[in-house]
Coordinates of C-alpha atoms and ligand atoms in Angstrom, one line a residue:
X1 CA 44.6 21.6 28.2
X2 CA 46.2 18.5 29.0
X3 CA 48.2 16.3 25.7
X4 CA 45.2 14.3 25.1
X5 CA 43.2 17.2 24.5
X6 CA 46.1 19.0 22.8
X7 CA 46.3 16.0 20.0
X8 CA 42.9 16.0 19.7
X9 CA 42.5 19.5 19.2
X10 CA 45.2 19.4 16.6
X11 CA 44.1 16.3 14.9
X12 CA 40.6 18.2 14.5
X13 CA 42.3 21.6 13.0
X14 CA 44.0 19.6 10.5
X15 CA 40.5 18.0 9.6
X16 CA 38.7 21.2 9.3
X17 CA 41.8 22.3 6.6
X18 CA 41.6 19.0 4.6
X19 CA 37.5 19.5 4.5
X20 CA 37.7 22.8 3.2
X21 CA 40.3 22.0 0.6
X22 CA 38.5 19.1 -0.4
X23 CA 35.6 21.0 -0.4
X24 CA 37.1 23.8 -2.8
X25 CA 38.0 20.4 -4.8
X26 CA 34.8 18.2 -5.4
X27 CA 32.1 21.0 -4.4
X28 CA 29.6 21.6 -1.8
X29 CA 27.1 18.8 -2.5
X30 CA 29.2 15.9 -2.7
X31 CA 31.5 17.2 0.2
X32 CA 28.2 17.9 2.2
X33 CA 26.7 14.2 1.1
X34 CA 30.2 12.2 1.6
X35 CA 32.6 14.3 3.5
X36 CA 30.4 16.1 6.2
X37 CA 29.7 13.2 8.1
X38 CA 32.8 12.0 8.7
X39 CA 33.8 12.4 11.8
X40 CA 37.8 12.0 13.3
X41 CA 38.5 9.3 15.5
X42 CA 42.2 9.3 16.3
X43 CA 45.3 9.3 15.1
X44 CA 47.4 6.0 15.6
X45 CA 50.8 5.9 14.7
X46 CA 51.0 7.6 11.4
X47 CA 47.3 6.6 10.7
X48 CA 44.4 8.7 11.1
X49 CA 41.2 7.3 12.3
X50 CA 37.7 8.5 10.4
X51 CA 34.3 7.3 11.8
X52 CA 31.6 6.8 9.3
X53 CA 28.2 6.3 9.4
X54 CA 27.6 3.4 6.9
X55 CA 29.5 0.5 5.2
X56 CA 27.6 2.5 1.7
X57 CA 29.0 5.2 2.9
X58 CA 32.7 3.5 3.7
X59 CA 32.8 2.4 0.7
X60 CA 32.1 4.8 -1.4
X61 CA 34.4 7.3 -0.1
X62 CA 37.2 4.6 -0.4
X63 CA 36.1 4.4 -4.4
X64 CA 36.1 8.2 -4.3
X65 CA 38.0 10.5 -2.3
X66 CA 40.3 8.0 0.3
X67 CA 43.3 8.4 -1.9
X68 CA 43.0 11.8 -2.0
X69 CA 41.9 12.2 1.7
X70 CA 45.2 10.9 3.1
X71 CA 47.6 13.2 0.1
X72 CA 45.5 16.5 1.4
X73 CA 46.0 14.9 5.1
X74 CA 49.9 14.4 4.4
X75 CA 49.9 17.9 3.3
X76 CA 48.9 19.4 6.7
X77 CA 51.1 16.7 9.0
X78 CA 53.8 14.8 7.5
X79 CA 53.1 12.1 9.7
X80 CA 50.1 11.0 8.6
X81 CA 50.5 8.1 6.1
X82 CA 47.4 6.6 5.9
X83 CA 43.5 7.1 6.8
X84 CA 41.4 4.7 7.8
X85 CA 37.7 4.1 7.9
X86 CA 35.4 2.5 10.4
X87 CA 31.8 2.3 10.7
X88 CA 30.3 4.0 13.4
X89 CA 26.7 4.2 13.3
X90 CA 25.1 7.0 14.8
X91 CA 25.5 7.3 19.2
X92 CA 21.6 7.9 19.7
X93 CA 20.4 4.6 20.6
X94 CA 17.0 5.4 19.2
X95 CA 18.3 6.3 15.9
X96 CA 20.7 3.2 15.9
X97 CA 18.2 0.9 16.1
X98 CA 16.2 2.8 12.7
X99 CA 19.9 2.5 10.9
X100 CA 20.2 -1.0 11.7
X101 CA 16.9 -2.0 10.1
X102 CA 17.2 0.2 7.3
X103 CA 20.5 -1.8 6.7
X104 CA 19.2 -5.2 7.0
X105 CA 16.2 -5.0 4.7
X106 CA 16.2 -4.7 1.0
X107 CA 14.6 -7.0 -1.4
X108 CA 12.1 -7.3 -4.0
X109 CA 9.2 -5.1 -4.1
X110 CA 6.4 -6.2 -6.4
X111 CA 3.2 -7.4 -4.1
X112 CA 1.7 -6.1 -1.1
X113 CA 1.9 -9.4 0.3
X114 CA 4.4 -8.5 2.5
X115 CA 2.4 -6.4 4.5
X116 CA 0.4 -9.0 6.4
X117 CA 3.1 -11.1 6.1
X118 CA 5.0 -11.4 9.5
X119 CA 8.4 -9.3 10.3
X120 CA 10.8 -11.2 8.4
X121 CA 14.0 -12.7 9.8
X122 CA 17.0 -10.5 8.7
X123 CA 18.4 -13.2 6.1
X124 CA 15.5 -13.4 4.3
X125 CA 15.7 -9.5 4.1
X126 CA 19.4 -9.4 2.9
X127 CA 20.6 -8.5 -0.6
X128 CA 19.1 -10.7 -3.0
X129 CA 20.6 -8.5 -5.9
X130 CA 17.8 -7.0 -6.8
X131 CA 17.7 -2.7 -6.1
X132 CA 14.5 -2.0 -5.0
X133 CA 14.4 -1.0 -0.9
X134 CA 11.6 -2.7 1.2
X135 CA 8.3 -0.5 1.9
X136 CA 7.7 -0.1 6.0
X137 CA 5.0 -1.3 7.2
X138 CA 4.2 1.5 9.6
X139 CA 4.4 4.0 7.0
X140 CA 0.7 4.1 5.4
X141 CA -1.8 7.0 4.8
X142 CA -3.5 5.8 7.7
X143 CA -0.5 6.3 10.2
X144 CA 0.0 9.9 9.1
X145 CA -1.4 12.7 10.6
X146 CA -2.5 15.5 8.5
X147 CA -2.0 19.1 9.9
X148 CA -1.6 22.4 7.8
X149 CA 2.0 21.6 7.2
X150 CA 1.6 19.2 5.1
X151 CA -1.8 18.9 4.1
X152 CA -0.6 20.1 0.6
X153 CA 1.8 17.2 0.4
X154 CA -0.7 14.7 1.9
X155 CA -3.4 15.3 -0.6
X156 CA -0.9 15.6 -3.5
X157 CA 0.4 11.6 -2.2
X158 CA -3.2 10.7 -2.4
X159 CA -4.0 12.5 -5.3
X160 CA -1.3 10.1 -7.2
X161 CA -1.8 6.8 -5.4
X162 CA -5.8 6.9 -6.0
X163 CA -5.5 8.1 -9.9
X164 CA -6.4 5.0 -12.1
X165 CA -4.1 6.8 -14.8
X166 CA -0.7 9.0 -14.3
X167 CA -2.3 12.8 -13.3
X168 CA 1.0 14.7 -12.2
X169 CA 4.2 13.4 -13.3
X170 CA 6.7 13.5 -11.6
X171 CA 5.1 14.2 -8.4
X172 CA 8.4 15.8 -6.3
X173 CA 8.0 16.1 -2.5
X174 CA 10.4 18.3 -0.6
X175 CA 10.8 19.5 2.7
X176 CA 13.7 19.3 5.8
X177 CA 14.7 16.0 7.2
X178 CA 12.1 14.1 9.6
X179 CA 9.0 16.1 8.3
X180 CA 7.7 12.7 6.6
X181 CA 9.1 12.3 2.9
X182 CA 9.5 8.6 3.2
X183 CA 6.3 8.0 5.0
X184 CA 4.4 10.0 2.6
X185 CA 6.3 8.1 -0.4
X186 CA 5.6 4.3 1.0
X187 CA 2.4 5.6 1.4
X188 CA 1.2 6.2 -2.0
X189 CA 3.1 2.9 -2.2
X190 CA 1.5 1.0 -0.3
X191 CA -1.8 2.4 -1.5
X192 CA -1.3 1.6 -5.3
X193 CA -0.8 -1.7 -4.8
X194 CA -3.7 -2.2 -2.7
X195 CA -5.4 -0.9 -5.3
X196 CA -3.8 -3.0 -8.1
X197 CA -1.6 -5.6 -7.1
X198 CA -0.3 -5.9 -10.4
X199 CA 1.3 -3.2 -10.9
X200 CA 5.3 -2.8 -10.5
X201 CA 6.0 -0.3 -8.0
X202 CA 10.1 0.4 -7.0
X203 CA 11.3 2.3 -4.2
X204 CA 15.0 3.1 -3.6
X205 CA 16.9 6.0 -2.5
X206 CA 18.8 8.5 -4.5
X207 CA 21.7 6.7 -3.1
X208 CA 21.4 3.4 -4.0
X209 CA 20.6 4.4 -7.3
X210 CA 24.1 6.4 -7.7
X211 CA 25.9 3.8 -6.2
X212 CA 24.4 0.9 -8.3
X213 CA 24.7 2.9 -11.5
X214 CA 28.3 3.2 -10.3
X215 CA 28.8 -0.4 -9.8
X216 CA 27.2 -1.1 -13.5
X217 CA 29.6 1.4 -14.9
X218 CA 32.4 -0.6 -13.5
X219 CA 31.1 -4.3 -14.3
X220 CA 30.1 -2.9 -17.9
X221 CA 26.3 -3.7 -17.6
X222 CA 24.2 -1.0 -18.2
X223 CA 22.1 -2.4 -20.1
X224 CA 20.4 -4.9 -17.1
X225 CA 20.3 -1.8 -14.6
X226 CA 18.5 0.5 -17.4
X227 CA 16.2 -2.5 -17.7
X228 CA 15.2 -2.4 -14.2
X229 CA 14.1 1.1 -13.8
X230 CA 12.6 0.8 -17.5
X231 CA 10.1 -1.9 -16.6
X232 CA 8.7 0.0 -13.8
X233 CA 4.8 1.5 -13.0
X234 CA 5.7 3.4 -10.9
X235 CA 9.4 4.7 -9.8
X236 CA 10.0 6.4 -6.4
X237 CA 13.4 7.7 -6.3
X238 CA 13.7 9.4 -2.6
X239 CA 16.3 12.2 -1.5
X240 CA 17.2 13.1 -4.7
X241 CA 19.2 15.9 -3.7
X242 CA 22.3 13.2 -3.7
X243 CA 22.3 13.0 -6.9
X244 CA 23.7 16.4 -7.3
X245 CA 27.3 16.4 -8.7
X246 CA 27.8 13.3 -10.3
X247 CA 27.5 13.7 -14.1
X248 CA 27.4 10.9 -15.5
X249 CA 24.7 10.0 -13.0
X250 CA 22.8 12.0 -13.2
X251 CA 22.7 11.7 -17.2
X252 CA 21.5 8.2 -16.9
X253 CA 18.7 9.5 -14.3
X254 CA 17.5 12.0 -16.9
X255 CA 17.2 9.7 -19.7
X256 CA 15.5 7.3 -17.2
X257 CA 12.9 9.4 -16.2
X258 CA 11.7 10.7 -19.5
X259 CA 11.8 7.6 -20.8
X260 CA 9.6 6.5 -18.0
X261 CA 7.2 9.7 -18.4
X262 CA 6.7 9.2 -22.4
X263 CA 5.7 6.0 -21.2
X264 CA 3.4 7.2 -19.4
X265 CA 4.5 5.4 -16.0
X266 CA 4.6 7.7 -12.9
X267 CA 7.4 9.2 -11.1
X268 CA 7.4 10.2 -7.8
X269 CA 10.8 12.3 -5.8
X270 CA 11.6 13.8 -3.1
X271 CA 14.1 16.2 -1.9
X272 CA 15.2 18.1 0.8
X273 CA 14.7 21.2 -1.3
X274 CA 12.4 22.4 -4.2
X275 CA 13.6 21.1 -7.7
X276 CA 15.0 24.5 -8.6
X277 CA 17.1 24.8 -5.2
X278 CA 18.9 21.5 -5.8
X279 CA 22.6 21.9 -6.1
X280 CA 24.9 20.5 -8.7
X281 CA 21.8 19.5 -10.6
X282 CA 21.5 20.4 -14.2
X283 CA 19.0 22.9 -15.6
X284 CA 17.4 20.9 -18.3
X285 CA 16.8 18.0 -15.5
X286 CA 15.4 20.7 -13.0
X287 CA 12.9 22.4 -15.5
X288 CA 11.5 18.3 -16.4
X289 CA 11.7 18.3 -12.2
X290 CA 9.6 21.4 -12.1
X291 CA 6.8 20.1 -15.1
X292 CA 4.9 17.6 -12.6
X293 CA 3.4 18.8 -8.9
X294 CA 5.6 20.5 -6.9
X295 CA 4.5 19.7 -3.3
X296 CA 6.6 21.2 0.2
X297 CA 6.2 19.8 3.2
X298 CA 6.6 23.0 6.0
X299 CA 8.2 22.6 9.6
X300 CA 6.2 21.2 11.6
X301 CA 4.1 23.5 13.9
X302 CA 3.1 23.0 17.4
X303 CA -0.5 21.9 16.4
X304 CA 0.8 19.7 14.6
X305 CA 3.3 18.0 17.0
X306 CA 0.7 17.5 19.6
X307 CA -1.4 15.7 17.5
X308 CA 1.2 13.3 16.3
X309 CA 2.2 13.0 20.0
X310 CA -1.9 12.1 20.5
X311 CA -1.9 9.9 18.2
X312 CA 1.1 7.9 18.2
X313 CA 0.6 7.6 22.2
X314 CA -3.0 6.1 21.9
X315 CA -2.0 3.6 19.7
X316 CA 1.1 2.6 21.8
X317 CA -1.8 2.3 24.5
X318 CA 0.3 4.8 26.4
X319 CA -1.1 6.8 29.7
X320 CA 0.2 10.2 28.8
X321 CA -1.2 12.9 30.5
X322 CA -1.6 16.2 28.5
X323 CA 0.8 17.9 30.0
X324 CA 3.2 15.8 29.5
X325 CA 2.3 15.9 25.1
X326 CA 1.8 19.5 25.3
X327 CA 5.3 20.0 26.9
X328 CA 7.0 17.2 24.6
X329 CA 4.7 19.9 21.7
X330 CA 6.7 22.6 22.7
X331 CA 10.1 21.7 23.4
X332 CA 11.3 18.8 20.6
X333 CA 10.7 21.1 17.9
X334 CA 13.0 20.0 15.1
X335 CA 10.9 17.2 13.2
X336 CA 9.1 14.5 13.8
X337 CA 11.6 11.7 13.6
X338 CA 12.6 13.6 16.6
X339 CA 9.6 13.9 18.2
X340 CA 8.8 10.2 18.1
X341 CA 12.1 9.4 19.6
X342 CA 11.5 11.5 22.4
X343 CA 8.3 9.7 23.1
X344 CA 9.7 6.0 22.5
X345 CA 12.1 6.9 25.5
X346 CA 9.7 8.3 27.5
X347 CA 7.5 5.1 26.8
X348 CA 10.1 2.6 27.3
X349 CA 11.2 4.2 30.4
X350 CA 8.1 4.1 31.9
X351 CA 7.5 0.7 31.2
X352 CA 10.7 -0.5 32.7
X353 CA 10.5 1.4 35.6
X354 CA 6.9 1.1 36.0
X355 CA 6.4 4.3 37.5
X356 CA 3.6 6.6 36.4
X357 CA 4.4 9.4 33.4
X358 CA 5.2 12.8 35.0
X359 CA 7.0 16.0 33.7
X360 CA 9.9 15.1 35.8
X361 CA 10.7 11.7 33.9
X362 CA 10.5 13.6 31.1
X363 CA 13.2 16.2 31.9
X364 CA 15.7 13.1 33.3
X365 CA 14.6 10.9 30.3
X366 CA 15.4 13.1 27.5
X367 CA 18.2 15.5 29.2
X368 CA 20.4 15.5 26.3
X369 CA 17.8 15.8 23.4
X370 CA 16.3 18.6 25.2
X371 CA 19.6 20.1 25.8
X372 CA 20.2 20.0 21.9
X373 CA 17.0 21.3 21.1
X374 CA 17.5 24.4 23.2
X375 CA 20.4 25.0 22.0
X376 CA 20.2 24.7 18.1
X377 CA 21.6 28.2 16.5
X378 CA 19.4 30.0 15.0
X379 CA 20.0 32.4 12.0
X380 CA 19.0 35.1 13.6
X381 CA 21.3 34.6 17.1
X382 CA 24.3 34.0 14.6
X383 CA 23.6 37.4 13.0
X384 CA 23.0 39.3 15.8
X385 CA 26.4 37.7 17.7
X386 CA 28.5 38.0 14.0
X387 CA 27.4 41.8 14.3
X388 CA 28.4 42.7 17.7
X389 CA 31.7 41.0 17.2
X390 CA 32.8 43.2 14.5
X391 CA 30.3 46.0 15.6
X392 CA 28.0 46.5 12.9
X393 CA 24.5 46.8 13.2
X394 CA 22.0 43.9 12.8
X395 CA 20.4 45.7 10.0
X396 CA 23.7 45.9 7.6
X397 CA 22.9 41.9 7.8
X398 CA 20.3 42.6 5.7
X399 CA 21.3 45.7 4.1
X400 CA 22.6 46.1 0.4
X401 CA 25.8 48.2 1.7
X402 CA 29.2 46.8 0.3
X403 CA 31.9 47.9 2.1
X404 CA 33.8 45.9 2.8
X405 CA 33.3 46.3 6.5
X406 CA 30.0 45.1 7.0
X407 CA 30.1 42.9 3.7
X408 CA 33.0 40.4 5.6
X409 CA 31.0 40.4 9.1
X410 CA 27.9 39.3 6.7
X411 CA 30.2 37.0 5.0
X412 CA 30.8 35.4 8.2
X413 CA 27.3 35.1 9.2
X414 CA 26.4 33.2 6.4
X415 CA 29.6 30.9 6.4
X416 CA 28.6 30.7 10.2
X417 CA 24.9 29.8 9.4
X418 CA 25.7 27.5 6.7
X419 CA 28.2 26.0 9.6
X420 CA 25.9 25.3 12.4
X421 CA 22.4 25.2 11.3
X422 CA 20.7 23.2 8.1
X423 CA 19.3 25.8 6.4
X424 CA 19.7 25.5 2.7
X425 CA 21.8 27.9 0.6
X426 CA 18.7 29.5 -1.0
X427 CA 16.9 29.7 2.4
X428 CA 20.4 31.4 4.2
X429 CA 20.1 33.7 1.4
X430 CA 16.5 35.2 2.2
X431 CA 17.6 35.4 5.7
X432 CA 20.3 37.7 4.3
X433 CA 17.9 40.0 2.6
X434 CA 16.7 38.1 -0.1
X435 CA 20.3 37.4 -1.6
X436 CA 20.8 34.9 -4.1
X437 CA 22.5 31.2 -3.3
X438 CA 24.9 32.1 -5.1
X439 CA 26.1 35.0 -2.6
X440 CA 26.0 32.9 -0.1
X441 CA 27.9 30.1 -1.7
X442 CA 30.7 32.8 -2.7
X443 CA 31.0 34.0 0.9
X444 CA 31.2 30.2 2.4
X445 CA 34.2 30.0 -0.3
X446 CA 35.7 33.7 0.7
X447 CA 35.5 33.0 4.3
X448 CA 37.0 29.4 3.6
X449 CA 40.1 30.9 1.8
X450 CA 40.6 33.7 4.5
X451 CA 40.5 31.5 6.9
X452 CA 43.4 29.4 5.2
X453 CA 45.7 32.6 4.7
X454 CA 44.5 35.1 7.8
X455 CA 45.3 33.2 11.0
X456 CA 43.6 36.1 13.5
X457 CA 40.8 36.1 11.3
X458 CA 40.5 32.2 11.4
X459 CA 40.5 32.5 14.7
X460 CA 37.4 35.1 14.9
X461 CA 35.7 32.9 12.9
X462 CA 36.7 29.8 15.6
X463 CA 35.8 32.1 18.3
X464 CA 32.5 33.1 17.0
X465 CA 31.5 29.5 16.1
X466 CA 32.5 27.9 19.7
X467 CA 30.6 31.0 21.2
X468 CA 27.0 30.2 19.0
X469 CA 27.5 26.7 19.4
X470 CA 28.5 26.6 23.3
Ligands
ADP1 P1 11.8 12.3 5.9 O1 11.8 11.2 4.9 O2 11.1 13.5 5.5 O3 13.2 12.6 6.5 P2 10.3 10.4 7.4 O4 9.2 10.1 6.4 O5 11.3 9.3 7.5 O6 11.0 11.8 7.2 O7 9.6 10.6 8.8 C1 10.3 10.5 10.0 C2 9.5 9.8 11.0 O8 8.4 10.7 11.4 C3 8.8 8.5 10.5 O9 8.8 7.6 11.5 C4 7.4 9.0 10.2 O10 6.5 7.9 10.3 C5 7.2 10.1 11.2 N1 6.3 11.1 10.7 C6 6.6 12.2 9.9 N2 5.5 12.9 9.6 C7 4.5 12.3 10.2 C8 3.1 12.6 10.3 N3 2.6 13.7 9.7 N4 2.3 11.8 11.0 C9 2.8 10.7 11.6 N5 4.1 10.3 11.5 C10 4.9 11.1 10.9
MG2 MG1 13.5 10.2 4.1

């Protein structure tokens, strides 16, 4: 290892210690909404260098945990006086370009006007104050293609948007990143103002709602910000599960929505889990959650995948051959977001090189997204390497035995699997013969504090993880 490496490796071990401290300190959903994603830059002089994804993002964590960040940072090496932050959108150029428009638009939803209106220039999509997020154009009923993973969710959306008065309430969609939340919300957007242009509709992220609530709480005005959810139709509040945590929050959300529902307006949420698997969320506002239709959107299958591929190639007027589709199907597995990156490449590729579509293209286009694909860690893998480390067998991963020396190997798995794959707490659980979330949040915590006091057995864990990962 040469001193560049060296630093960098060291830099990195003293960020894993200050996450899992802060961790222990502000709990697993905020540290997995705000601190996760951080990502360690450098260290320059006595300042430390953190890359985040989003000026939101920046700022919040310099409202809430900055000060904090640099005393747990000082803690583990003196020299480090200060942290900084700098935006760093995501690498994946595909992806970049989603963030940046996500970040340009917001402004008043109240008429489908804008849907035939022309792409607008990005100043006239900027911050006008108001805190409703734009709808996308792309995203209607008529763009989404319906396969048994979601058909549930699809006919719940239109279920909503086509009832002249409120059927389900709150309507709460859930289901893993990329499998067509958002699309499915704007949607039934989209759709009820078709119907009714008269009708107020708002749209905003979980996010955006914290953070303004936030912001009113500081500038004293409340009262205009309840106004503004309590004039509504209908309110879409998506990825709810960041609203987890924050009390105070999550209080004013409550009292929102049932003011809304005695109203009679509609609700409509989504998640990235089912209402009662949400973390940090209270009971009372998970059983109101639980009252309306419950809808999950499964992982995509490989029926499914092709026909998406199908359809969004005809309409980009694209000559893909089947086998081509069929083996894009097969190998970009993990959600559709994916899916249609994969085949933007390919498409833009083609175009500028102007060579015909073959397998081949397909393998040099998308090297490193197939690369990750095939080697995303699976539950399983991690259980079966976790018991051959410590030589157990694979069933004591599922077993009910406690002693202690198959209970830690199982503790590791699940740290491990909560680690390196993005599988909820409830669903590692099942994996883990059907244990509770709780079990599996207690062994993340065991195995964290371990870790802190058992060097050997922090390095296992390192071992492990660099083995599953590599
Ligand atoms: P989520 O909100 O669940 O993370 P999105 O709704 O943002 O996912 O979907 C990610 C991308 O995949 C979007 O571009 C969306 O249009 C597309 N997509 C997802 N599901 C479908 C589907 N069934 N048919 C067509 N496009 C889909
Ligand atoms: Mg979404």
């Amino acid at each position: 290892m040469d001193d560049r490496q060296l630093q960098t490796h060291k830099l990195e071990t003293q960020w894993c210690r200050v996450c899992s401290r802060l961790k222990a300190e502000i709990g697993d959903s905020a540290y997995e909404n705000w601190v996760k994603p951080l990502k360690v830059s450098q260290l320059e002089g006595s300042e430390v260098n953190l890359a985040v994804p989003s000026r939101f993002m920046r700022d919040w964590i310099l409202a809430n945990y900055l000060d904090r960040l640099r005393e747990l940072w000082h803690g583990e090496n003196a020299v480090v006086q200060s942290v900084a932050l700098s935006i760093q959108p995501t690498t994946q150029p595909i992806k970049m370009v989603k963030d940046q428009e996500h970040g340009l638009k917001e402004r008043v939803l109240a008429t489908p006007a804008a849907k035939t209106a022309p792409v607008a220039k990005p100043s006239v999509w900027q911050s006008n104050g108001n805190i409703a997020a734009p709808l996308d154009q792309k995203f209607t009923f008529d763009q989404f293609v319906v396969g048994k993973p979601n058909e549930f969710a699809y006919a719940a959306a239109r279920r909503v948007a086509e009832a002249s008065s409120v059927s389900f309430n709150p309507l709460f969609l859930y289901g893993g990143v990329g499998l067509g939340k958002t699309h499915l919300m704007n949607a039934i957007a989209w759709e009820i103002l078709e119907r009714d242009p008269s009708r107020t509709v708002m749209y905003l992220s979980a996010e955006k709602f914290m953070y303004r609530f936030v912001r009113a709480l500081r500038e004293q005005n409340t009262v205009d910000f309840k106004e503004q959810f309590r004039s509504v139709d209908v309110l879409m509040i998506d990825d709810v599960q960041f609203i987890g945590g924050r009390d105070a929050t999550q209080e004013e959300f409550f009292h929102s929505f049932n003011a809304l529902v005695d109203q009679g307006r509609q609700i409509i949420l989504s998640a990235d889990k089912s209402p009662s698997d949400l973390e940090g969320v209270e009971e009372r506002l998970k059983s109101r959650l639980n009252c309306g239709l419950v809808a999950d959107i499964h992982a995509t299958t490989y029926e499914l995948r092709l026909a998406i591929l199908e359809t969004k190639a005809e309409k980009m007027a694209m000559d893909a051959p089947n086998k081509v589709l069929e083996f894009l199907a097969h190998k970009i597995t993990a959600n559709v977001r994916e899916l249609e990156g994969a085949l933007n490449r390919v498409a833009a590729h083609t175009q500028l090189v102007g060579r015909e579509l073959t397998l081949e293209t397909c393998h040099e286009v998308l090297h490193d997204l197939l690369r990750a694909n095939d080697r995303r860690v699976t539950i399983e893998e991690i259980q079966k390497r976790v018991a051959e480390h410590f030589n157990i067998r694979i069933a004591d991963m599922h077993s009910a035995r406690r002693a202690r020396s198959v209970a830690r190997p199982r503790q590791v798995a699940m740290y491990l699997a909560k680690q390196l794959t993005s599988r909820s707490l409830p669903e590692i659980g099942r994996k883990f013969g059907g244990r509770d979330h709780t079990t599996v949040m207690h062994a993340v915590k065991k195995v964290d504090e371990l870790r802190d006091i058992d060097s050997s057995f922090a390095e296992d864990v390192e071992l492990l993880r660099r083995m599953l990962e590599g």
